[in-house]
Amino acid sequence: MELLSDRQIPLIAPNPPKLSEMGEELAAIEASGQYSNAGPTVSAFERAIVEQLFGGEGACLAVANATLGLMIAIRQAAGRNWRGERFALIPAFTFAATAHAAEWAGLTPLLIDSDPDDWAACAEAEDAAFARYGSQIAVVVPYATFGTCIDLERYRRLAERHDVGVVIDAAASLGALDENGHGFGQGHRFATVFSMHATKPFATAEGGLVYSADPACIDDLRAMTNFGFGMPRTATVAGLNAKLSEVSGLLASRKLAEIDSCADHRTRLGRAYGELLGDFRLQRLRGARPMTQFQSLLLPSHLAAFREDIIAGLAARGVGAAHYFAPHLGQQPYFKATARIEPTPVADSIAARILSLPLHDHMDVEDVRYICEMLFDSCAKTTSDKTMAATVSQPERTGTLIIGGGPGGMAVLNAAAKGGRLETLARSGLTMIDRDTVLGSGQLGTYSITSDSTAQTFLSAAKDTPYPAIEALVDSPGGRTIAHYNDALGVPLAETPPFLNALAASFTTIAQNAGAQVVTGYTVTGARQVASGGWRVQARMANGTREREWLAERIVIATGGYQDRESIGRECVDGAPLIELAGDRLMTGDMALRSGAMSEIRARLADAAAPRIAVIGGSTSALASIAMLLKASPALPLGANAVTLLHRQPLRPFYPSVEAAHADGFTDFGPDDICPVSGFVYRLAGFRLESRELVLRMLRVGGRVPDPRLTMHQVQPDDPQARRIVEQADLVIGALGYRPHALPLFDTDGNRIALCADLPGRPRLVDQQCRVIDADGTPVPDAFGIGLAAGFVPEGRLGGEPSFRGKANGLWLWQNDVGMMVVDHLLKGLVREAA
């Protein structure tokens, strides 16, 4: 890119003290003959920094670098009295050194989400992790992001409540003052680890510092830095060599003398940025004097996709910029393969939008003004160029366009991989497009319930393929998480994304290597038939600033299903629409099942001393809603018969055989309820796993006892009692199944094609051959569908009981029989074109 300015402001300008000005001090070190091993220079620095920055309280240990400091501090805090896998709880939005240090200490990083304001670890995510993993968490390692201060009292309470070790990663915060004006970390007995790397505000050549209010803690760590020698030349604890040299100690002493002026200067620069960057989202800095490493901001959503162009534009104007930490740890290949990763939507958003600007000792306020002007100029120019380029772009040609990269869309690639045909499909011209940036799990991770597929079903997606890298995912961290639930009633959906996303990454990598294209961050807005065959497909970037078009021979719609309050409100009970009977008390089943929904439910029931809840529907989502209500922690104040399930069809449990059903005392089925292929009883209509156990209790099968808080009512066409149940409920959950999220399709003249999926109720998207059908049931040429609410029902050689009248959903079906059917259609299309 052509340079637009001779002015140069680098992102980072190291400013350690100058050794060339320390001739006498260096000569004194040479004369002493002691260059390391806790020499007088380093020891004097440790004493001085305790007095100057930590009010004379506690002790400090200087180390060769901060990563070594983290390694020994984490190892000491975690101890070694454990068996099996133990975790270090770490925010995903941090530097790789923290997670590496935990691994070197023998722990598995457990990565969690960030707070949206200060970008440090999210308190709710920490609490959720302890609720899920409990005593498996050996140590918590929060990060004081980019030199800010964090609430250390919270971590003191957390350590006491869970009896867990705490190590504070305060890499850039040396010299920061907390809200009380004390040095960050002062008064706290756990280890706080700082960096003195040349790029940090407290800049030396290389080095680190560990502070603790407990001198005994520092004594133990000191022994660890010297090969574990707790006695003369005798190892008594785990050890390595992490000592700071005398020359580095000299640099640290000189930097200590100027750290207050350095901090005050950075504060002035940060204040100037805050005044000029009002249009951008900035990190919330905490403490009386944070030590900002550089100025970070979040680009607006409509600019985030152009971040690299904006950085290039700033570089052309003489301004250095970057994006720390993007990708965050949970998005980096090594940690995706070795860490345990919880859902990180906030960290994902920060990493996608963050931009880091210069803030260092060599700048002044006028530089800040120039940087901000260049940022605004680069943003405006980049957006203008990209919008113009999008306007004149031509359609891209492809063979097959799969719309949706969640479980449905990935099932097509999974089925192709199992059949050894993934590369064939890719070479034919395959494009996959999704609105999200990460493919695989779709929306599954946003639900707070367990799956109705077993752990073995999830893991089977990686088995029986000709690709060793895919089979290896069974033993990946995500795979091991799934396997943990092999004997459980389903897998918590919130824990499935690491495995499903890794699986998707493997499939798409294989496909891309064979010529396929993967496009993320775009939403398909519609498709129009082409007179010569195929489809012209339009897509728009989520921020609306860029559009793309494809000419596709075939399309696969894998956009999932949805529930909306309006369509559920039209459902009638005793002749009256639900919306009239329930009003504002009506909540969709999908909303009730989402993560965080329990807080909304508690708020709705807050004024009810003895709340009554009506759940309407006979679907898996209805039973899952009830299970969630009954298992709520802390428990909801539910008395006898507080929850009523209103359903129209009888509730049926799945059984693997007629003999198993009879052995359990269940006989309410006939020949048409048995799958002729598998012999399963209620193979498609039957509830499974956790929902099945709930149904068996409700039906009192095999002597089971119902939960006294739950009662059932089978709704009739004229049913005043059902009306009263709904009218008297404090909360009404409409769990009435999902509608297909169909794509707007148009004919060659631009007229909207009326699809079966657009009909009222809970219609189908596809026929029995996975072909998209119009409102009359006629297949739409070269359009196929798969996934939640698509409406495919197995029959014939695929099995399924003849009595089934609903929709069949499930990972196994999609990844095997149904996915294979779609792949067959796509590859037959290739043969037809070749002919």
Short mmCIF file of C-alpha atoms in Angstrom, two decimals, residues 29 32-43 64 225-226 241-247:
data_model
loop_
_atom_site.label_atom_id
_atom_site.label_comp_id
_atom_site.label_asym_id
_atom_site.label_seq_id
_atom_site.Cartn_x
_atom_site.Cartn_y
_atom_site.Cartn_z
CA ILE A 29 28.46 -5.90 38.93
CA SER A 32 31.41 -8.19 42.44
CA GLY A 33 31.70 -11.31 40.31
CA GLN A 34 28.02 -12.16 41.03
CA TYR A 35 25.81 -12.04 37.96
CA SER A 36 22.81 -14.03 39.21
CA ASN A 37 21.65 -16.21 42.13
CA ALA A 38 19.84 -13.50 44.13
CA GLY A 39 22.70 -11.02 43.91
CA PRO A 40 22.71 -7.68 45.71
CA THR A 41 21.22 -5.69 42.80
CA VAL A 42 18.18 -7.94 42.41
CA SER A 43 17.70 -8.25 46.18
CA ALA A 64 13.64 -14.21 34.56
CA THR A 225 13.11 -20.66 41.03
CA ASN A 226 16.41 -22.14 42.23
CA ASN A 241 15.83 -22.11 36.98
CA ALA A 242 13.85 -18.85 36.88
CA LYS A 243 16.26 -16.41 38.54
CA LEU A 244 16.61 -12.83 37.33
CA SER A 245 20.17 -11.78 36.42
CA GLU A 246 21.93 -8.87 38.08
CA VAL A 247 22.06 -6.89 34.82
#
